[in-house]
Coordinates of C-alpha atoms in Angstrom, one line a residue:
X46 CA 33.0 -107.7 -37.6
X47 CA 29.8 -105.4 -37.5
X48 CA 30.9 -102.5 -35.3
X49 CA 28.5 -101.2 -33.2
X50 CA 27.3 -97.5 -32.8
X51 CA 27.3 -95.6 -29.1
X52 CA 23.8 -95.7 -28.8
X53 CA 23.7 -99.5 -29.2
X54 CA 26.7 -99.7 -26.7
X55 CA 24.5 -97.6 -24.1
X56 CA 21.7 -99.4 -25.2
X57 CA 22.9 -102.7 -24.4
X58 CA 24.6 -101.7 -20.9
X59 CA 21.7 -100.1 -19.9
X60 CA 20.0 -103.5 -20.4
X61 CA 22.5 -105.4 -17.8
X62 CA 21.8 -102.7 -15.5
X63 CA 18.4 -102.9 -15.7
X64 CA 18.4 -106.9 -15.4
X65 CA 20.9 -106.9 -13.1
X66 CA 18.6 -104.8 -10.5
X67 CA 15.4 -106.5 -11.2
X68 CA 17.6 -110.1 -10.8
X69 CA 18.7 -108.1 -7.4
X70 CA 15.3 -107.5 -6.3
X71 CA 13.8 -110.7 -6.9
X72 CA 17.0 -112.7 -5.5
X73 CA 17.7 -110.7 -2.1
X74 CA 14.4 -111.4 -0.8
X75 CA 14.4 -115.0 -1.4
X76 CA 17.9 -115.1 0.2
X77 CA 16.9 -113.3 3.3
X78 CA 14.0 -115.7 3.8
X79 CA 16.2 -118.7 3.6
X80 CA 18.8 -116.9 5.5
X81 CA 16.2 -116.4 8.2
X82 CA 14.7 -119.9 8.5
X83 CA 18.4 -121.1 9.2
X84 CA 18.9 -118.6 11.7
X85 CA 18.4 -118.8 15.6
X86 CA 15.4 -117.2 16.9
X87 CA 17.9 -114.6 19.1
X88 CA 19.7 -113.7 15.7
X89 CA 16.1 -113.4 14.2
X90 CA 15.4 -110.9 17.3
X91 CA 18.6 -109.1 17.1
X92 CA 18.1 -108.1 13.4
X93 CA 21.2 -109.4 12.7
X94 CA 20.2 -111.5 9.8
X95 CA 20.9 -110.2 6.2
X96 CA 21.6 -112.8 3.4
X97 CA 23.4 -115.1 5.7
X98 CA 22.1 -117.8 8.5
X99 CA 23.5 -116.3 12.1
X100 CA 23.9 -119.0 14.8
X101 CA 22.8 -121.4 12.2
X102 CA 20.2 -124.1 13.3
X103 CA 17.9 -126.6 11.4
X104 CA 15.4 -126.3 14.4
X105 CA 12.9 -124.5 12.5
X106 CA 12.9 -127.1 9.8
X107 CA 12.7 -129.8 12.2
X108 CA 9.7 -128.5 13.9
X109 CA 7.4 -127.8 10.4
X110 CA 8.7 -131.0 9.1
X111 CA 7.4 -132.7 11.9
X112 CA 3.8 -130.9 11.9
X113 CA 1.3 -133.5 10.4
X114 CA -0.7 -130.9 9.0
X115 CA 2.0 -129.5 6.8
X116 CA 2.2 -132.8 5.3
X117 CA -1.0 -133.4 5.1
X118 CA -1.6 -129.7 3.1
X119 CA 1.7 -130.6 1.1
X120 CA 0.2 -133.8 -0.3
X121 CA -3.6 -131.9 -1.4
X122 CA -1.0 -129.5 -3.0
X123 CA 0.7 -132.4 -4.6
X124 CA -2.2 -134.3 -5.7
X125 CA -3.9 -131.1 -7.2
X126 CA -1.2 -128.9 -8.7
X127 CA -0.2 -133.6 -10.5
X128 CA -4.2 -133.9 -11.4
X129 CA -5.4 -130.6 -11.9
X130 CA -1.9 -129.8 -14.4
X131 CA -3.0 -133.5 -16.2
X132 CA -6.6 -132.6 -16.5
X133 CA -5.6 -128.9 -17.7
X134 CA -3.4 -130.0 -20.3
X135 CA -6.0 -132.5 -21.5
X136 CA -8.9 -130.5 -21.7
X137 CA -6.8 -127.6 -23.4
X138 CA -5.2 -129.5 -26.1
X139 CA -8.7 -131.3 -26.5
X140 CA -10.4 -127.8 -27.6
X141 CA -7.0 -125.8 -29.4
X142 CA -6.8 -128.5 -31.9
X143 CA -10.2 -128.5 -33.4
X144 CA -9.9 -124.5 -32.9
X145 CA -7.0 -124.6 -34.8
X146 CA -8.0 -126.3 -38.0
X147 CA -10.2 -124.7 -40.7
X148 CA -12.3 -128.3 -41.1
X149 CA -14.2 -128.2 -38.3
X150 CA -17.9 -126.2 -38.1
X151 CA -19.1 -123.6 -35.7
X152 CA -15.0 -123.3 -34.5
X153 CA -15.5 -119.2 -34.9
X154 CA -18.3 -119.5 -32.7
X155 CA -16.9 -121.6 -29.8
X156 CA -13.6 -119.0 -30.4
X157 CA -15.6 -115.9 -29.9
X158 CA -17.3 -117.9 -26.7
X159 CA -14.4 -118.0 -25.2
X160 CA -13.2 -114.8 -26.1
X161 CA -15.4 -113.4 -23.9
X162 CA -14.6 -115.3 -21.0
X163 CA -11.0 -114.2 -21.6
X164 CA -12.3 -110.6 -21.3
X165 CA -15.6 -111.0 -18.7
X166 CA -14.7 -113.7 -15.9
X167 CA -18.0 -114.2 -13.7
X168 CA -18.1 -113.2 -10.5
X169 CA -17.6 -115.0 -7.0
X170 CA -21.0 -115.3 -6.4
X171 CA -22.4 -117.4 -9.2
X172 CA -19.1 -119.6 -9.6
X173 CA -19.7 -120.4 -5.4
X174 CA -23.1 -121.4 -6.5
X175 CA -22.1 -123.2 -9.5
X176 CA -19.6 -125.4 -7.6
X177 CA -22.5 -126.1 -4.9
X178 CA -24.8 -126.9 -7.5
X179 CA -22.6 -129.2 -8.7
X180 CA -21.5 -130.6 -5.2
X181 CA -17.8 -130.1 -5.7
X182 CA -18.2 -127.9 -2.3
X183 CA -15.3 -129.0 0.3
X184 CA -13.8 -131.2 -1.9
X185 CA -10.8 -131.0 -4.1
X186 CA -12.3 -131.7 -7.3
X187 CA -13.7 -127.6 -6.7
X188 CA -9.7 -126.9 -7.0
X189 CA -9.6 -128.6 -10.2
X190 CA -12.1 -128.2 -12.2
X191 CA -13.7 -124.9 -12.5
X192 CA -10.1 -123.9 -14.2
X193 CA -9.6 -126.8 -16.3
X194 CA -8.7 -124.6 -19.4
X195 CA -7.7 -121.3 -19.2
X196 CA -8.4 -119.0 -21.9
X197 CA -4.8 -117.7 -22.4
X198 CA -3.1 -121.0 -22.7
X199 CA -5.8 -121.9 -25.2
X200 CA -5.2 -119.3 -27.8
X201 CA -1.5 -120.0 -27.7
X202 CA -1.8 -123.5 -27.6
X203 CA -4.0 -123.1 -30.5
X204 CA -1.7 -120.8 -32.4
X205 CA 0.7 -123.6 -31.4
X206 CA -1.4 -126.0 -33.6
X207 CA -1.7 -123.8 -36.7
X208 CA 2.1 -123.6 -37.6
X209 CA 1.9 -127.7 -37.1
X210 CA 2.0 -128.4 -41.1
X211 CA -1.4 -129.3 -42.8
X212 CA 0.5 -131.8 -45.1
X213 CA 1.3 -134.1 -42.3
X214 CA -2.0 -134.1 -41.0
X215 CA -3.8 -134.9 -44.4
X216 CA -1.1 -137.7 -45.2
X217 CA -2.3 -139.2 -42.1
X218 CA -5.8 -138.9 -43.2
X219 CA -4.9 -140.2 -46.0
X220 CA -3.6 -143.8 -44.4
X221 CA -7.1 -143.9 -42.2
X222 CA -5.9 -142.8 -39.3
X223 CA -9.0 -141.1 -37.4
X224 CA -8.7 -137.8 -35.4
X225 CA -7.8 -139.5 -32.4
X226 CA -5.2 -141.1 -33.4
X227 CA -3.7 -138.1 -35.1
X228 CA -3.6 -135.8 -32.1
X229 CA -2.5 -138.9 -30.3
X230 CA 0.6 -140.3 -32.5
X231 CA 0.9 -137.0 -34.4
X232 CA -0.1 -133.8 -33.1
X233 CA 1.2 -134.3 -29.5
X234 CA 4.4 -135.7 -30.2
X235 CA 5.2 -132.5 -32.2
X236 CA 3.9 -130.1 -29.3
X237 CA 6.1 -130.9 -26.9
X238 CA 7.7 -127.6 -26.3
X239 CA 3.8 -126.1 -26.3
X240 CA 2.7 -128.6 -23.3
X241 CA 5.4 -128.0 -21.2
X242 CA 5.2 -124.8 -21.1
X243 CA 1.4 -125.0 -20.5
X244 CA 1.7 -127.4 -18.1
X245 CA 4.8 -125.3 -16.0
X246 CA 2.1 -122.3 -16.4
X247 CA -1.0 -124.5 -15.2
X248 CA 1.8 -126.3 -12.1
X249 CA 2.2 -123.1 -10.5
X250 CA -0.9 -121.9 -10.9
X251 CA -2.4 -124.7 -8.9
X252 CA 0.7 -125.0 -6.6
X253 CA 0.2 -121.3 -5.8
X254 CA -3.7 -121.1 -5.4
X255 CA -5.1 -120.6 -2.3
X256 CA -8.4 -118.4 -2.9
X257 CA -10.5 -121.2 -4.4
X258 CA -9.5 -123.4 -1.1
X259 CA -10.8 -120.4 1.1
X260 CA -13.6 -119.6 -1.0
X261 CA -14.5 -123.5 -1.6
X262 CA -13.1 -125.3 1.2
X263 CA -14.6 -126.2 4.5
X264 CA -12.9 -128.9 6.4
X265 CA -8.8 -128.3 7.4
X266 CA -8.1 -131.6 6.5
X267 CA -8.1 -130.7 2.3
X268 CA -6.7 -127.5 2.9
X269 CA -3.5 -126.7 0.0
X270 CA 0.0 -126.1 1.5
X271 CA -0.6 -122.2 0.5
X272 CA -3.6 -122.1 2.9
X273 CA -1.7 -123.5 5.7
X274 CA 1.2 -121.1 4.6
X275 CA -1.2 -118.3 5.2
X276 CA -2.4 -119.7 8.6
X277 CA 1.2 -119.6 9.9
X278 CA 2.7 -116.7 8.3
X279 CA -0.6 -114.4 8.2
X280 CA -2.9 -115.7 11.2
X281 CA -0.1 -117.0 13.1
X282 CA -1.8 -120.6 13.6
X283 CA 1.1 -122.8 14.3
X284 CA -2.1 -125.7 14.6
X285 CA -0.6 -129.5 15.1
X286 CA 3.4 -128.3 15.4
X287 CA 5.0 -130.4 18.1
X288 CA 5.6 -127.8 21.1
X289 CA 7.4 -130.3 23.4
X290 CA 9.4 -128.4 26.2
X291 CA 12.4 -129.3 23.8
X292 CA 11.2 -127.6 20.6
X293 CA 9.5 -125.0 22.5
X294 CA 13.0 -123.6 23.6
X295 CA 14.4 -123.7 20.3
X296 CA 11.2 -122.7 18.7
X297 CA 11.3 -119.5 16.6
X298 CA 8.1 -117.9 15.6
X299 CA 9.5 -116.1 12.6
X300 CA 12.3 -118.8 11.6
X301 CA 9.3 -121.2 11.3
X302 CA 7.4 -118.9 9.5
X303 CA 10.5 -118.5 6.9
X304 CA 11.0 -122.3 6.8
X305 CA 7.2 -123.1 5.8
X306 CA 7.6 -120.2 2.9
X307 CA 10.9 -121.8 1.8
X308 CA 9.1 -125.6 2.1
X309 CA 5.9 -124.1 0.5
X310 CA 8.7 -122.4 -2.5
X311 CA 11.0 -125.0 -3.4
X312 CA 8.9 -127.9 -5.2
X313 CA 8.0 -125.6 -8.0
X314 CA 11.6 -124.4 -8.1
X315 CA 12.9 -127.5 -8.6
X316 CA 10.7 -128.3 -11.4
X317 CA 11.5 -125.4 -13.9
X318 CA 14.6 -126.6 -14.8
X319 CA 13.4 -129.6 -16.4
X320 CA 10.9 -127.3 -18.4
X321 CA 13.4 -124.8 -19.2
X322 CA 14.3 -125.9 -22.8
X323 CA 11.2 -126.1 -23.8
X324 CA 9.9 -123.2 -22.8
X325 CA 11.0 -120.3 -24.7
X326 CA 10.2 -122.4 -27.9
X327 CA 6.8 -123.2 -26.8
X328 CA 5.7 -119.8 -26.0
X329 CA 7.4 -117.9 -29.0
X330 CA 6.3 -120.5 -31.5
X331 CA 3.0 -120.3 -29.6
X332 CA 2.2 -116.5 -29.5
X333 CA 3.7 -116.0 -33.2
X334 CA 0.1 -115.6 -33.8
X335 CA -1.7 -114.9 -30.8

């Protein structure tokens, strides 16, 4: 047995220390907001809440999950954060590959191309009148598109791509398969840790947008869950809630505010587990290189 030195032993407890407060911070505010959105609005009033529901009640639940246009922002969130993830992981895997192998022409030049975008992102401005030009406005195709690849998940999906062995890839060459069907039966297969983590990155990214759907979005009706979110927490717009003489004496301005945050919170929660195992692999495999 290797025995350690003091410094590594301070070291090392410093470390839990340090993790433990930063797990602290990020955990206590989540559990206050839950706490709160299961609270009744007179605990809420009194300040009594901490990191436990006081005169618990599902009330505030019952009154977002019954607000139409909640549902109807959770299902554009839905739709874009499913399409928009497909589309990304697509059109990334599409352009790392070729990047990634020393075959293809001009692949320096299209690398430094988007280099630059990584570095210089163009302004509001001319990306508002690129997506009119292209009459994606107020629609939620102007969610979806403009970031279709991202610059940083391209590098390391790319870097991804050039630790995938060359002989495996010629062999395949070798039995006619085109490039197609290498990236399809070959490539992919072998990247799974890569696209799930690109595609948990590229999730939340869409689930948590809300800028584009201010910026590009006219009509309420294809407005995200985060912009409704922001309506109720920021603008206080409670909008199409049901504010029968029932739920209006139970209703809780704040609790309801905490429910839709919790609501709006939880999907992409739910889904990280799933991705876990692959992720660690995927983005130190992926950035080796980077």
């Amino acid at each position: 047995m290797i025995k350690r030195s003091t410094g590594e032993i301070v070291f090392e407890m410093f470390n839990y220390i340090f993790l433990a407060v930063v797990s602290a911070a990020m955990i206590f505010p989540i559990l206050h907001v839950a706490a709160q959105s299961l609270s009744s609005d007179l605990a809420i009033s009194r300040g009594d809440v901490g990191l436990w529901p006081v005169e618990f009640t599902l009330s505030n639940y019952a009154i977002v999950l019954n607000d139409t246009s909640v549902w109807r922002s959770f299902m554009i969130s839905v739709f874009v954060t499913v399409v928009g993830t497909g589309i990304n992981l697509i059109a990334t895997a599409s352009l790392a590959y070729p990047l990634s192998r020393n075959e293809y022409r001009g692949r320096k030049v299209i690398l430094m191309l988007v280099l630059i975008t990584f570095i210089f992102s163009a302004p509001l401005i001319p990306n508002y009148l690129l997506i009119k030009s292209l009459n994606m406005l107020d629609t939620v195709w102007a969610l979806i598109i403009p970031g279709a690849i991202s610059a940083y998940n391209l590098f390391i999906m790319r870097s991804f791509f050039m630790n995938l062995p060359n002989e495996i890839i010629d062999s395949a060459r070798i039995d006619g398969c085109g490039e197609l069907r290498i990236i399809s039966s070959i490539v992919l297969p072998l990247s799974k840790p890569v696209m799930a983590t690109m595609g948990l990155f590229y999730a939340v990214a869409h689930w948590n947008s809300y800028s584009s759907a201010l910026y590009y979005i006219n009509s309420r009706k294809l407005f995200p869950l985060q912009v409704r979110l922001r309506e109720i927490v920021i603008t206080d717009q409670m909008g199409e809630m049901d504010t029968t003489f029932e739920n209006l004496a139970n209703m809780s301005p704040e609790g309801i505010k905490m429910a839709t945050i919790v609501i709006a919170t939880l999907p992409i929660i739910l889904v990280y587990p799933f991705l876990q195992k692959y992720f660690i692999k995927g983005m130190l495999i992926g950035s080796i290189k980077s």
